[in-house]
Amino acid sequence: MYMNRLDQAFAALADPTRRGIVVHLARGEASVSDLVGLFSLTQPTISSHLKVLESAGLISRTRVAQSRPCKLETKQLKVVTDWLEKVQEIWEGNYKRLDALLAELKQAQKEERKK
């Protein structure tokens, strides 16, 4: 389940327009017509992008009279950032081990030159 949600989020965020929508919604709610004007795309195109983001759990839409404001869902974004942080920790550990190995090799070279 966790990896499926993560896969959906990354697939949704793979598109630059959808990433732009997410960045815009991070500033606050927006209607479809707001996003149409911002991205200079047609209403059906923006709606299509919003459906992908909504199915990935990255946004939600409500109905207020005739408007359907979109809101960023930070809970799903947290799934992505938590995964990225875990990967970062792994790489940082790899770099620390590499730094230690390089320091050890330098020390061994210095000792070899002294002989």
PDB file of C-alpha atoms in Angstrom:
ATOM      1  CA  MET A   1       0.000   0.000   0.000  1.00  0.00           C
ATOM      2  CA  TYR A   2       2.761   2.470   1.013  1.00  0.00           C
ATOM      3  CA  MET A   3       4.769   1.905  -2.181  1.00  0.00           C
ATOM      4  CA  ASN A   4       1.624   2.157  -4.324  1.00  0.00           C
ATOM      5  CA  ARG A   5       0.837   5.571  -2.803  1.00  0.00           C
ATOM      6  CA  LEU A   6       4.432   6.626  -3.302  1.00  0.00           C
ATOM      7  CA  ASP A   7       4.404   5.427  -6.924  1.00  0.00           C
ATOM      8  CA  GLN A   8       1.188   7.354  -7.617  1.00  0.00           C
ATOM      9  CA  ALA A   9       2.621  10.516  -6.079  1.00  0.00           C
ATOM     10  CA  PHE A  10       5.854  10.318  -8.097  1.00  0.00           C
ATOM     11  CA  ALA A  11       3.923   9.564 -11.291  1.00  0.00           C
ATOM     12  CA  ALA A  12       1.708  12.590 -10.678  1.00  0.00           C
ATOM     13  CA  LEU A  13       4.703  14.808  -9.904  1.00  0.00           C
ATOM     14  CA  ALA A  14       6.590  13.651 -13.002  1.00  0.00           C
ATOM     15  CA  ASP A  15       4.766  16.240 -15.111  1.00  0.00           C
ATOM     16  CA  PRO A  16       6.100  19.830 -14.907  1.00  0.00           C
ATOM     17  CA  THR A  17       2.613  21.366 -15.129  1.00  0.00           C
ATOM     18  CA  ARG A  18       1.403  19.261 -12.210  1.00  0.00           C
ATOM     19  CA  ARG A  19       4.487  20.221 -10.193  1.00  0.00           C
ATOM     20  CA  GLY A  20       3.689  23.855 -10.980  1.00  0.00           C
ATOM     21  CA  ILE A  21       0.129  23.369  -9.791  1.00  0.00           C
ATOM     22  CA  VAL A  22       1.402  21.842  -6.543  1.00  0.00           C
ATOM     23  CA  VAL A  23       3.755  24.796  -6.003  1.00  0.00           C
ATOM     24  CA  HIS A  24       0.917  27.236  -6.676  1.00  0.00           C
ATOM     25  CA  LEU A  25      -1.432  25.402  -4.298  1.00  0.00           C
ATOM     26  CA  ALA A  26       1.255  25.453  -1.613  1.00  0.00           C
ATOM     27  CA  ARG A  27       0.540  29.198  -1.448  1.00  0.00           C
ATOM     28  CA  GLY A  28      -3.190  28.596  -0.971  1.00  0.00           C
ATOM     29  CA  GLU A  29      -6.362  27.290  -2.552  1.00  0.00           C
ATOM     30  CA  ALA A  30      -7.136  28.037  -6.189  1.00  0.00           C
ATOM     31  CA  SER A  31     -10.032  27.438  -8.511  1.00  0.00           C
ATOM     32  CA  VAL A  32      -9.764  25.716 -11.873  1.00  0.00           C
ATOM     33  CA  SER A  33     -10.218  29.068 -13.618  1.00  0.00           C
ATOM     34  CA  ASP A  34      -7.369  30.545 -11.524  1.00  0.00           C
ATOM     35  CA  LEU A  35      -5.121  27.737 -12.697  1.00  0.00           C
ATOM     36  CA  VAL A  36      -6.264  28.042 -16.317  1.00  0.00           C
ATOM     37  CA  GLY A  37      -5.158  31.693 -16.322  1.00  0.00           C
ATOM     38  CA  LEU A  38      -1.924  30.951 -14.532  1.00  0.00           C
ATOM     39  CA  PHE A  39      -0.783  28.161 -16.848  1.00  0.00           C
ATOM     40  CA  SER A  40      -2.360  29.400 -20.097  1.00  0.00           C
ATOM     41  CA  LEU A  41      -3.888  25.983 -20.687  1.00  0.00           C
ATOM     42  CA  THR A  42      -7.442  25.024 -21.505  1.00  0.00           C
ATOM     43  CA  GLN A  43      -9.921  24.153 -18.786  1.00  0.00           C
ATOM     44  CA  PRO A  44     -10.107  20.485 -19.866  1.00  0.00           C
ATOM     45  CA  THR A  45      -6.302  20.215 -19.776  1.00  0.00           C
ATOM     46  CA  ILE A  46      -6.081  21.703 -16.269  1.00  0.00           C
ATOM     47  CA  SER A  47      -8.972  19.487 -15.139  1.00  0.00           C
ATOM     48  CA  SER A  48      -7.116  16.449 -16.454  1.00  0.00           C
ATOM     49  CA  HIS A  49      -4.000  17.406 -14.485  1.00  0.00           C
ATOM     50  CA  LEU A  50      -6.101  17.997 -11.379  1.00  0.00           C
ATOM     51  CA  LYS A  51      -7.683  14.546 -11.684  1.00  0.00           C
ATOM     52  CA  VAL A  52      -4.233  12.948 -11.711  1.00  0.00           C
ATOM     53  CA  LEU A  53      -3.144  14.962  -8.668  1.00  0.00           C
ATOM     54  CA  GLU A  54      -6.402  14.181  -6.881  1.00  0.00           C
ATOM     55  CA  SER A  55      -6.203  10.434  -7.576  1.00  0.00           C
ATOM     56  CA  ALA A  56      -2.648  10.469  -6.181  1.00  0.00           C
ATOM     57  CA  GLY A  57      -3.988  12.112  -3.022  1.00  0.00           C
ATOM     58  CA  LEU A  58      -1.898  15.247  -3.524  1.00  0.00           C
ATOM     59  CA  ILE A  59      -4.864  17.620  -3.779  1.00  0.00           C
ATOM     60  CA  SER A  60      -8.527  17.693  -2.822  1.00  0.00           C
ATOM     61  CA  ARG A  61     -11.378  19.608  -4.387  1.00  0.00           C
ATOM     62  CA  THR A  62     -14.500  20.894  -2.732  1.00  0.00           C
ATOM     63  CA  ARG A  63     -17.600  22.508  -4.136  1.00  0.00           C
ATOM     64  CA  VAL A  64     -18.451  26.072  -3.164  1.00  0.00           C
ATOM     65  CA  ALA A  65     -21.471  27.245  -5.183  1.00  0.00           C
ATOM     66  CA  GLN A  66     -20.327  26.975  -8.814  1.00  0.00           C
ATOM     67  CA  SER A  67     -16.627  26.888  -7.939  1.00  0.00           C
ATOM     68  CA  ARG A  68     -14.473  23.840  -7.175  1.00  0.00           C
ATOM     69  CA  PRO A  69     -11.485  25.159  -5.224  1.00  0.00           C
ATOM     70  CA  CYS A  70      -8.404  22.935  -5.102  1.00  0.00           C
ATOM     71  CA  LYS A  71      -6.363  22.483  -1.959  1.00  0.00           C
ATOM     72  CA  LEU A  72      -2.980  20.862  -1.451  1.00  0.00           C
ATOM     73  CA  GLU A  73      -3.053  17.733   0.726  1.00  0.00           C
ATOM     74  CA  THR A  74       0.135  17.843   2.752  1.00  0.00           C
ATOM     75  CA  LYS A  75      -0.354  14.372   4.244  1.00  0.00           C
ATOM     76  CA  GLN A  76       0.417  12.708   0.906  1.00  0.00           C
ATOM     77  CA  LEU A  77       3.338  15.070   0.275  1.00  0.00           C
ATOM     78  CA  LYS A  78       4.718  13.946   3.636  1.00  0.00           C
ATOM     79  CA  VAL A  79       4.812  10.363   2.328  1.00  0.00           C
ATOM     80  CA  VAL A  80       7.069  11.586  -0.496  1.00  0.00           C
ATOM     81  CA  THR A  81       9.315  13.702   1.731  1.00  0.00           C
ATOM     82  CA  ASP A  82       9.642  10.915   4.329  1.00  0.00           C
ATOM     83  CA  TRP A  83      10.794   8.510   1.609  1.00  0.00           C
ATOM     84  CA  LEU A  84      13.250  11.071   0.219  1.00  0.00           C
ATOM     85  CA  GLU A  85      14.644  11.676   3.707  1.00  0.00           C
ATOM     86  CA  LYS A  86      15.248   7.936   4.163  1.00  0.00           C
ATOM     87  CA  VAL A  87      17.109   7.785   0.848  1.00  0.00           C
ATOM     88  CA  GLN A  88      19.119  10.861   1.850  1.00  0.00           C
ATOM     89  CA  GLU A  89      20.109   9.207   5.137  1.00  0.00           C
ATOM     90  CA  ILE A  90      21.365   6.167   3.230  1.00  0.00           C
ATOM     91  CA  TRP A  91      23.467   8.328   0.890  1.00  0.00           C
ATOM     92  CA  GLU A  92      24.831  10.396   3.774  1.00  0.00           C
ATOM     93  CA  GLY A  93      25.895   7.171   5.479  1.00  0.00           C
ATOM     94  CA  ASN A  94      27.585   6.047   2.260  1.00  0.00           C
ATOM     95  CA  TYR A  95      29.447   9.352   1.986  1.00  0.00           C
ATOM     96  CA  LYS A  96      30.575   9.174   5.619  1.00  0.00           C
ATOM     97  CA  ARG A  97      31.945   5.674   5.075  1.00  0.00           C
ATOM     98  CA  LEU A  98      33.672   6.825   1.877  1.00  0.00           C
ATOM     99  CA  ASP A  99      35.191   9.828   3.706  1.00  0.00           C
ATOM    100  CA  ALA A 100      36.468   7.519   6.445  1.00  0.00           C
ATOM    101  CA  LEU A 101      37.976   5.151   3.871  1.00  0.00           C
ATOM    102  CA  LEU A 102      39.667   8.015   2.016  1.00  0.00           C
ATOM    103  CA  ALA A 103      41.088   9.376   5.265  1.00  0.00           C
ATOM    104  CA  GLU A 104      42.391   5.903   6.098  1.00  0.00           C
ATOM    105  CA  LEU A 105      44.004   5.565   2.652  1.00  0.00           C
ATOM    106  CA  LYS A 106      45.619   9.011   2.943  1.00  0.00           C
ATOM    107  CA  GLN A 107      47.024   8.082   6.330  1.00  0.00           C
ATOM    108  CA  ALA A 108      48.375   4.815   4.939  1.00  0.00           C
ATOM    109  CA  GLN A 109      50.044   6.716   2.050  1.00  0.00           C
ATOM    110  CA  LYS A 110      51.667   9.151   4.495  1.00  0.00           C
ATOM    111  CA  GLU A 111      53.007   6.287   6.581  1.00  0.00           C
ATOM    112  CA  GLU A 112      54.251   4.498   3.464  1.00  0.00           C
ATOM    113  CA  ARG A 113      56.176   7.615   2.363  1.00  0.00           C
ATOM    114  CA  LYS A 114      57.858   7.901   5.772  1.00  0.00           C
ATOM    115  CA  LYS A 115      59.429   4.458   5.347  1.00  0.00           C
TER     116      LYS A 115
END
